[in-house]
Coordinates of C-alpha atoms and ligand atoms in Angstrom, one line a residue:
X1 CA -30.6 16.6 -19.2
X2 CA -28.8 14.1 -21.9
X3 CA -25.6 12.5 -20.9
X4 CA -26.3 13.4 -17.1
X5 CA -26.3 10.2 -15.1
X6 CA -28.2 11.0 -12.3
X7 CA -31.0 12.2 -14.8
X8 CA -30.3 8.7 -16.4
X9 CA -30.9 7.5 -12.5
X10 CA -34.1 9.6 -12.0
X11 CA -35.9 8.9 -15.7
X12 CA -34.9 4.3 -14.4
X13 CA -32.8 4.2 -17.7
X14 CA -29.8 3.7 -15.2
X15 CA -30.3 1.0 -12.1
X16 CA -30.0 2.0 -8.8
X17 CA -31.1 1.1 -5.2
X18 CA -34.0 3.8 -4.4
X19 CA -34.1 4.1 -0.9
X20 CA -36.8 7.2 -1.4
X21 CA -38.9 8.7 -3.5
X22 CA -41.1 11.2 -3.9
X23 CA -42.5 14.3 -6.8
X24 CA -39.6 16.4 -6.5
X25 CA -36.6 13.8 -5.3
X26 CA -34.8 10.7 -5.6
X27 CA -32.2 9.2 -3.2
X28 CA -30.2 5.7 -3.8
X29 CA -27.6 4.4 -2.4
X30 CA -24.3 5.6 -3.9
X31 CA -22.2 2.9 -5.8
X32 CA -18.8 3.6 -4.7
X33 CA -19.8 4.3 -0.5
X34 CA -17.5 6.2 1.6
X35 CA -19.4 5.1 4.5
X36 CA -21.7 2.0 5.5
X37 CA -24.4 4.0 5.0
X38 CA -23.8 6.7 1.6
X39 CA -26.7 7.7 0.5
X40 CA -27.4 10.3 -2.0
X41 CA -30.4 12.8 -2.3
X42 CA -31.0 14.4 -5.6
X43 CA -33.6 16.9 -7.0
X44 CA -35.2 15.7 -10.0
X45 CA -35.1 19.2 -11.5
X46 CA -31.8 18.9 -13.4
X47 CA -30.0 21.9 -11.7
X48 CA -25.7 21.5 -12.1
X49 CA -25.1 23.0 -8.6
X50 CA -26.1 24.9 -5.2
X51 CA -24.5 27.8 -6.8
X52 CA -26.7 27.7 -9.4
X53 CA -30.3 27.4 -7.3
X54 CA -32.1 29.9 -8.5
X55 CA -34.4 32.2 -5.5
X56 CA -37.9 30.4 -6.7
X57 CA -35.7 26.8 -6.5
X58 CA -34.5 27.4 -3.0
X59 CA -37.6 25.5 -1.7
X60 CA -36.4 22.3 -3.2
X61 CA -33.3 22.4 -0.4
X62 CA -35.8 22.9 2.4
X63 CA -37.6 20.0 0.8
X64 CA -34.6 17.9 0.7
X65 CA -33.7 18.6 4.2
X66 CA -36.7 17.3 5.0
X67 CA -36.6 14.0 2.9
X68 CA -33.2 13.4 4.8
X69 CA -34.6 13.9 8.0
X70 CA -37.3 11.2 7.4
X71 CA -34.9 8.9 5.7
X72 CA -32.7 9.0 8.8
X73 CA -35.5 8.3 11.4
X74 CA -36.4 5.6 8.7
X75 CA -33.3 3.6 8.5
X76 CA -32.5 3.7 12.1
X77 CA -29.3 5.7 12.3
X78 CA -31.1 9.7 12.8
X79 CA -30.1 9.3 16.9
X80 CA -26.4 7.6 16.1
X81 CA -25.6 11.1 13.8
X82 CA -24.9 11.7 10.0
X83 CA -22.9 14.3 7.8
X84 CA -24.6 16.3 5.0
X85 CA -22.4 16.9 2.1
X86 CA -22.5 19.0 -1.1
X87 CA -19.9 19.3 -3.4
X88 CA -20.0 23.1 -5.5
X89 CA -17.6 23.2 -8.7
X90 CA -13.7 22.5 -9.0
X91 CA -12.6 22.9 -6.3
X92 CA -14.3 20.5 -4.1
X93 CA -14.0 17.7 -6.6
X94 CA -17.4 17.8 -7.7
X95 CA -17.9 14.8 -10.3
X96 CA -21.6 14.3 -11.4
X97 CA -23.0 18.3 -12.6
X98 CA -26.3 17.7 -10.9
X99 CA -26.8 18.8 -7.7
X100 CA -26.7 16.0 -4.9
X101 CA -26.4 16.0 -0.7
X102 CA -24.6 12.7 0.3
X103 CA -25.5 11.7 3.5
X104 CA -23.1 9.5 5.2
X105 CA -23.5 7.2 8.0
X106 CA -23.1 4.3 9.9
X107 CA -20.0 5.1 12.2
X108 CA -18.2 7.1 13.8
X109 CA -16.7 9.5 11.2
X110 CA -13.3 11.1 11.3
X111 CA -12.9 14.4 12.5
X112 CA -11.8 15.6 8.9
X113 CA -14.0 17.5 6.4
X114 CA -11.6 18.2 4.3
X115 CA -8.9 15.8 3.8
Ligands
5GP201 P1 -19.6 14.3 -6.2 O1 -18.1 14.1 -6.1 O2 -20.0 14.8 -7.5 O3 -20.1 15.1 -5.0 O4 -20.2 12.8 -5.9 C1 -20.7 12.0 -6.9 C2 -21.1 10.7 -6.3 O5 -21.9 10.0 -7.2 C3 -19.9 9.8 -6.0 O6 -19.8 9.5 -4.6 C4 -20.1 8.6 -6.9 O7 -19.7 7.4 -6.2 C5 -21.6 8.6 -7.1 N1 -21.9 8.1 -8.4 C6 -21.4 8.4 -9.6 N2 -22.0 7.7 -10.6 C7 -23.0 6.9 -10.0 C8 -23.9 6.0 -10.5 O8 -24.0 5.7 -11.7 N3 -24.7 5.4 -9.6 C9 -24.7 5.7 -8.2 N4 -25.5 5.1 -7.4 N5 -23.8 6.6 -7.7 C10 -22.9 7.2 -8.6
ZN202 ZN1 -29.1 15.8 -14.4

């Protein structure tokens, strides 16, 4: 998708730290981290967001789940805990239309979700 940057991210015409990689998804390190660890995980089909997953596309979140998983267990901090986030449209402040799960970690997080 033109003018997306995570497509940018995904087709290496925009730099970023690829922490995994596979057929189907990307993750890097996000550039402004809310956490020691912020990572995020992004399909490489160009869908806006989880509203818009389509039933046949639904295996990509599986998929991604999956790819978390491993990169947890592979950066040492799947035992200490994580939080899975995806932002859906206005009202959660969504910024980047393409469909992304942060994963934050590194300490202890504060009780809030929602701030
Ligand atoms: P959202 O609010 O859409 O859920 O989160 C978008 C995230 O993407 C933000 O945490 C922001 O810091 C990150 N981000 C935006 N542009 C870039 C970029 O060009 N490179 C990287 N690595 N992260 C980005
Ligand atoms: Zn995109």
């Amino acid at each position: 998708m033109e003018n997306c940057i995570f497509c940018k991210i995904i087709n290496k015409e925009v730099p970023s730290t690829i922490v995994y990689e596979d057929e189907k998804v990307i993750a890097f390190n996000d550039v402004n981290p809310a956490a020691p660890i912020h990572i995020l995980v992004v399909p490489k089909k160009h869908v806006e967001k989880v509203l818009d997953l389509k039933d046949e596309e639904m295996e990509i979140v599986a998929h991604i789940y999956k790819v978390i998983n491993k990169i947890a267990k592979d950066q040492g901090f799947a035992e200490k805990g994580f939080r899975v986030i995806t932002n859906c449209g206005k009202d959660s402040g969504q910024e980047v239309m393409h469909l992304h799960f942060h994963i934050l970690a590194g300490k202890t997080l504060g009780p809030k979700i929602v701030g």
